[in-house]
Coordinates of C-alpha atoms in Angstrom, one line a residue:
M1 CA -96.5 36.2 19.4
D2 CA -96.9 39.7 20.6
A3 CA -96.0 42.7 18.7
S4 CA -92.5 43.3 20.5
E5 CA -91.4 39.7 19.6
K6 CA -92.5 40.0 16.0
K7 CA -90.6 43.2 15.8
I8 CA -87.4 41.5 16.9
L9 CA -87.8 38.5 14.7
E10 CA -88.3 40.6 11.6
G11 CA -85.4 42.9 12.4
F12 CA -83.1 39.9 12.8
L13 CA -84.4 38.1 9.6
S14 CA -84.2 41.6 7.8
K15 CA -80.5 42.3 8.9
T16 CA -79.1 38.8 8.5
L17 CA -81.1 37.4 5.5
K18 CA -82.3 40.5 3.7
I19 CA -85.9 39.3 3.6
D20 CA -88.0 42.0 2.1
T21 CA -91.6 42.9 3.5
E22 CA -93.5 40.7 1.0
D23 CA -91.6 37.6 1.8
M24 CA -91.6 38.6 5.6
A25 CA -95.5 38.5 5.5
S26 CA -95.5 34.9 4.3
L27 CA -94.2 33.9 7.5
Y28 CA -97.7 34.5 9.2
N29 CA -101.1 33.0 8.7
D30 CA -104.1 35.3 8.5
A31 CA -104.3 35.4 12.4
G32 CA -101.0 37.0 12.5
E33 CA -99.3 33.8 14.0
L34 CA -95.8 32.5 12.8
T35 CA -96.4 29.4 10.9
D36 CA -93.9 29.1 8.0
L37 CA -90.0 29.7 7.9
S38 CA -89.5 28.1 4.7
V39 CA -88.8 31.6 3.2
A40 CA -86.0 32.1 5.7
E41 CA -84.6 28.8 4.9
R42 CA -84.7 29.2 1.2
V43 CA -83.0 32.7 1.5
D44 CA -80.5 31.4 3.9
A45 CA -79.6 28.4 1.6
D46 CA -79.2 30.9 -1.3
R47 CA -76.9 33.0 0.9
V48 CA -74.7 30.1 1.7
K49 CA -74.6 28.9 -2.0
K50 CA -73.6 32.5 -3.0
L51 CA -70.8 32.6 -0.3
K52 CA -69.5 29.2 -1.5
A53 CA -69.5 30.4 -5.0
E54 CA -67.6 33.5 -4.1
N55 CA -65.1 31.7 -1.9
A56 CA -64.4 29.2 -4.9
D57 CA -63.9 32.3 -7.2
Q58 CA -61.6 33.8 -4.7
Y59 CA -59.6 30.5 -4.3
K60 CA -59.3 30.4 -8.1
R61 CA -58.1 33.9 -8.3
G62 CA -55.6 33.3 -5.6
V63 CA -54.2 30.2 -7.3
K64 CA -54.0 32.0 -10.8
E65 CA -52.3 35.0 -9.2
G66 CA -49.9 32.7 -7.2
A67 CA -49.1 30.8 -10.5
L68 CA -48.6 34.0 -12.5
K69 CA -46.2 35.2 -9.8
I70 CA -44.1 31.9 -10.0
E71 CA -44.2 31.9 -13.8
R72 CA -42.8 35.5 -13.9
A73 CA -40.1 34.6 -11.4
V74 CA -39.2 31.6 -13.3
K75 CA -39.1 33.4 -16.7
E76 CA -37.0 36.1 -15.3
K77 CA -34.5 33.7 -13.7
Y78 CA -34.0 31.6 -16.5
A79 CA -34.5 34.4 -19.2
A80 CA -37.3 32.3 -20.8
D81 CA -39.1 34.1 -23.7
S82 CA -42.3 32.2 -24.1
D83 CA -46.2 32.8 -23.5
L84 CA -46.8 29.3 -22.2
E85 CA -48.1 28.8 -18.8
G86 CA -47.9 26.2 -16.1
V87 CA -46.5 22.6 -16.7
E88 CA -45.9 23.7 -20.4
L89 CA -43.8 26.6 -19.4
I90 CA -41.7 24.3 -17.1
D91 CA -41.4 21.8 -20.1
F92 CA -40.2 24.5 -22.3
I93 CA -37.6 25.8 -19.7
I94 CA -36.2 22.2 -19.2
T95 CA -35.9 21.4 -22.7
D96 CA -34.3 24.8 -23.5
K97 CA -31.6 24.4 -20.9
I98 CA -30.9 20.7 -21.7
T99 CA -30.4 21.8 -25.3
E100 CA -28.2 24.8 -24.3
A101 CA -26.1 22.3 -21.9
K102 CA -25.6 19.9 -24.8
G103 CA -24.5 22.7 -27.2
S104 CA -22.0 24.1 -24.5
T105 CA -20.5 20.6 -24.0
E106 CA -20.0 20.3 -27.7
D107 CA -18.4 23.7 -28.1
I108 CA -16.3 23.9 -24.9
T109 CA -13.1 22.5 -26.4
K110 CA -13.0 25.7 -28.7
H111 CA -13.3 28.1 -25.8
P112 CA -10.1 30.2 -25.1
E113 CA -10.1 29.4 -21.4
F114 CA -10.5 25.7 -22.0
L115 CA -7.7 25.9 -24.6
K116 CA -5.6 27.7 -22.0
H117 CA -6.1 25.1 -19.4
Q118 CA -5.6 22.4 -21.8
H119 CA -2.1 23.7 -22.6
E120 CA -1.3 23.8 -19.1
W121 CA -2.3 20.3 -18.5
E122 CA -0.2 19.1 -21.4
K123 CA 2.8 21.1 -20.1
Q124 CA 2.4 19.5 -16.7
L125 CA 2.0 16.0 -18.2
K126 CA 5.2 16.5 -20.4
A127 CA 7.1 17.6 -17.4
K128 CA 6.0 14.7 -15.4
D129 CA 6.9 12.3 -18.2
K130 CA 10.3 13.9 -18.4
E131 CA 10.8 13.7 -14.7
L132 CA 9.8 10.1 -14.8
Q133 CA 12.0 9.2 -17.8
A134 CA 15.1 10.9 -16.0
K135 CA 14.5 8.8 -13.0
I136 CA 14.2 5.6 -15.0
E137 CA 17.4 6.5 -16.9
E138 CA 19.1 7.3 -13.5
K139 CA 18.1 3.8 -12.2
E140 CA 19.5 2.3 -15.4
R141 CA 22.9 4.1 -15.0
E142 CA 23.1 3.0 -11.5
F143 CA 22.3 -0.6 -12.3
N144 CA 24.8 -0.6 -15.3
K145 CA 27.5 1.1 -13.0
K146 CA 27.1 -1.6 -10.4
A147 CA 27.4 -4.4 -13.0
V148 CA 30.4 -2.8 -14.6
L149 CA 32.0 -2.1 -11.0
S150 CA 31.6 -5.9 -10.1
K151 CA 33.7 -6.6 -13.2
I152 CA 36.3 -4.0 -12.4
E153 CA 36.7 -5.3 -8.9
K154 CA 37.2 -8.8 -10.1
R155 CA 39.7 -7.7 -12.8
A156 CA 41.5 -5.7 -10.1
L157 CA 41.9 -8.6 -7.8
D158 CA 43.0 -10.8 -10.6
V159 CA 45.9 -8.3 -11.5
L160 CA 46.8 -8.3 -7.8
D161 CA 46.9 -12.1 -7.5
Q162 CA 49.2 -12.2 -10.4
M163 CA 51.5 -9.7 -8.6
R164 CA 51.7 -12.3 -5.6
P165 CA 51.1 -9.8 -2.7
I166 CA 52.2 -10.5 0.8
L167 CA 49.0 -10.6 2.8
P168 CA 48.4 -10.8 6.6
E169 CA 47.8 -14.5 7.7
D170 CA 44.5 -13.3 9.4
A171 CA 41.8 -13.7 6.5
K172 CA 39.9 -10.6 7.9
K173 CA 43.0 -8.4 7.8
A174 CA 43.9 -9.7 4.4
Q175 CA 40.3 -8.7 3.1
R176 CA 40.6 -5.3 4.8
W177 CA 43.7 -4.6 2.9
K178 CA 42.0 -5.8 -0.5
D179 CA 39.0 -3.5 0.3
K180 CA 41.2 -0.6 0.8
Y181 CA 42.9 -1.3 -2.5
L182 CA 39.5 -1.7 -4.4
E183 CA 38.3 1.7 -3.1
E184 CA 40.8 3.3 -5.4
F185 CA 38.9 1.9 -8.3
R186 CA 35.6 3.3 -7.4
T187 CA 36.5 7.0 -7.9
F188 CA 36.4 6.5 -11.8
D189 CA 33.8 5.7 -14.4
Y190 CA 34.5 2.9 -17.0
Q191 CA 33.7 2.2 -20.5
E192 CA 34.0 -1.6 -21.4
K193 CA 35.3 -2.1 -24.9
D194 CA 36.7 -5.3 -26.5
G195 CA 37.0 -7.2 -23.2
D196 CA 39.0 -4.2 -21.6
F197 CA 38.0 -1.2 -19.4
I198 CA 38.9 2.3 -20.4
M199 CA 39.2 4.5 -17.2
L200 CA 37.2 7.8 -17.5
K201 CA 37.2 10.9 -15.3
D202 CA 34.6 13.6 -16.2
G203 CA 33.7 11.7 -19.1
E204 CA 37.3 11.7 -20.7
P205 CA 39.8 8.9 -20.6
V206 CA 42.4 9.2 -17.8
K207 CA 45.8 10.1 -19.0
D208 CA 49.3 10.3 -17.4
S209 CA 51.5 13.2 -17.1
H210 CA 52.9 12.5 -20.7
G211 CA 49.3 12.7 -22.2
H212 CA 49.2 8.8 -22.9
M213 CA 46.0 7.0 -21.8
V214 CA 46.3 5.0 -18.8
T215 CA 45.5 1.3 -19.0
F216 CA 43.4 -0.4 -16.4
D217 CA 46.3 -3.0 -15.8
D218 CA 49.0 -0.5 -15.4
F219 CA 46.7 1.6 -12.9
A220 CA 46.1 -1.7 -11.0
R221 CA 49.5 -2.4 -10.7
D222 CA 50.6 1.1 -9.7
T223 CA 48.0 1.0 -7.0
A224 CA 48.7 -2.3 -5.7
G225 CA 52.4 -1.2 -5.2
G226 CA 51.1 1.5 -2.8
Y227 CA 49.4 -0.9 -0.6
F228 CA 51.2 -4.1 -0.6
D229 CA 54.6 -5.8 -0.6
F230 CA 55.1 -8.7 -3.1
Q231 CA 56.9 -12.0 -3.1
A232 CA 60.2 -11.2 -5.0
A233 CA 63.1 -13.4 -6.5
D234 CA 66.0 -14.2 -4.3
D235 CA 68.4 -11.7 -5.8
R236 CA 65.8 -8.9 -5.4
S237 CA 65.1 -10.0 -1.8
S238 CA 68.8 -10.1 -1.1
S239 CA 69.3 -6.6 -2.8
G240 CA 66.5 -5.3 -0.8
N241 CA 67.7 -6.8 2.4
K242 CA 71.2 -5.3 1.9
T243 CA 69.8 -1.8 1.1
S244 CA 67.5 -2.0 4.3
Q245 CA 70.6 -3.1 6.4
T246 CA 72.5 0.2 5.5
K247 CA 69.6 2.4 6.6
P248 CA 68.7 3.5 10.1
P249 CA 66.2 1.5 12.1
V250 CA 62.7 2.2 11.2
K251 CA 60.2 3.3 13.8
P252 CA 57.7 0.5 13.9
P253 CA 54.0 1.2 13.6
T254 CA 52.0 0.5 16.8
S255 CA 48.6 -0.4 15.2
D256 CA 47.1 -2.0 12.1
D257 CA 45.8 1.6 11.0
E258 CA 49.2 3.1 11.5
L259 CA 50.6 0.3 9.5
Y260 CA 48.2 0.8 6.6
Q261 CA 48.7 4.5 6.4
R262 CA 52.5 4.3 6.5
M263 CA 52.5 1.6 3.9
K264 CA 50.3 3.7 1.7
D265 CA 52.6 6.8 2.3
A266 CA 55.7 4.8 1.6
K267 CA 57.7 5.8 -1.6
T268 CA 59.6 2.6 -2.4
P269 CA 59.1 -1.2 -2.0
E270 CA 62.1 -1.4 0.2
E271 CA 60.6 1.2 2.6
R272 CA 57.4 -0.9 2.8
I273 CA 59.4 -4.0 3.5
A274 CA 61.3 -2.2 6.3
I275 CA 58.0 -0.8 7.9
K276 CA 56.3 -4.3 7.6
E277 CA 59.2 -6.0 9.2
S278 CA 59.4 -3.4 12.0
Y279 CA 55.8 -4.0 12.8
E280 CA 56.1 -7.7 12.9
K281 CA 59.0 -7.3 15.5
F282 CA 57.0 -4.9 17.3
K283 CA 54.0 -7.4 17.7
Q284 CA 56.4 -10.2 18.9
K285 CA 57.6 -8.2 22.1

């Protein structure tokens, strides 16, 4: 190795490995020839070892600084007053929050906001209960009214049958007249008492113009008289015929509807008989 090469080598080793003059001399033999690089290897190994140690220390510092940063953020967010670190700090915060949650659950029923909402819930439930109870009572009234009305209609038809009404021979027409008759009874309410029926209007018993309570049977007979003619005794029939013969001829109805309306508007049994007879003659033409 000439002097130039020796200078380059020593410059490199001095710059990269920081080998001093004494250690540099150990690289050569007495003849000045390069024979031993063990010093360079040892120094380089020490350098690498030192770098690893420095890197490890730097990593540890980075981990610790990162952990401290996280711990500070956690403490600030959850208002944790503790000197604990790492996992112990997390355990402390979790335990503290669980205890806080349990305590708030136990005490929530005493909070004014909870009591306010509880009052509103109770009001709503009571309103719903009241509404439901009203619907149930309404259904009961409807059911009872239908049950009573069924009895009323049967009683009204019994009174009508006792009066021996003159009905059309056609069964459908006869039923139509009975239905019209029964409609008059559906405008009232009724109170059943001792097997009889008290007629009510606006919650009060129905009274006549003299202030007397109208009985059901009297109302049924009066109502039937406005719709039907009845089979009469011979003397009444004869008297009625004589009366009708002294009056001018009655203009006959031209349809069942007109017959029904005029029979309803008629003032006396004799007038109804005359209307019905005129209609029968009209139909025979």
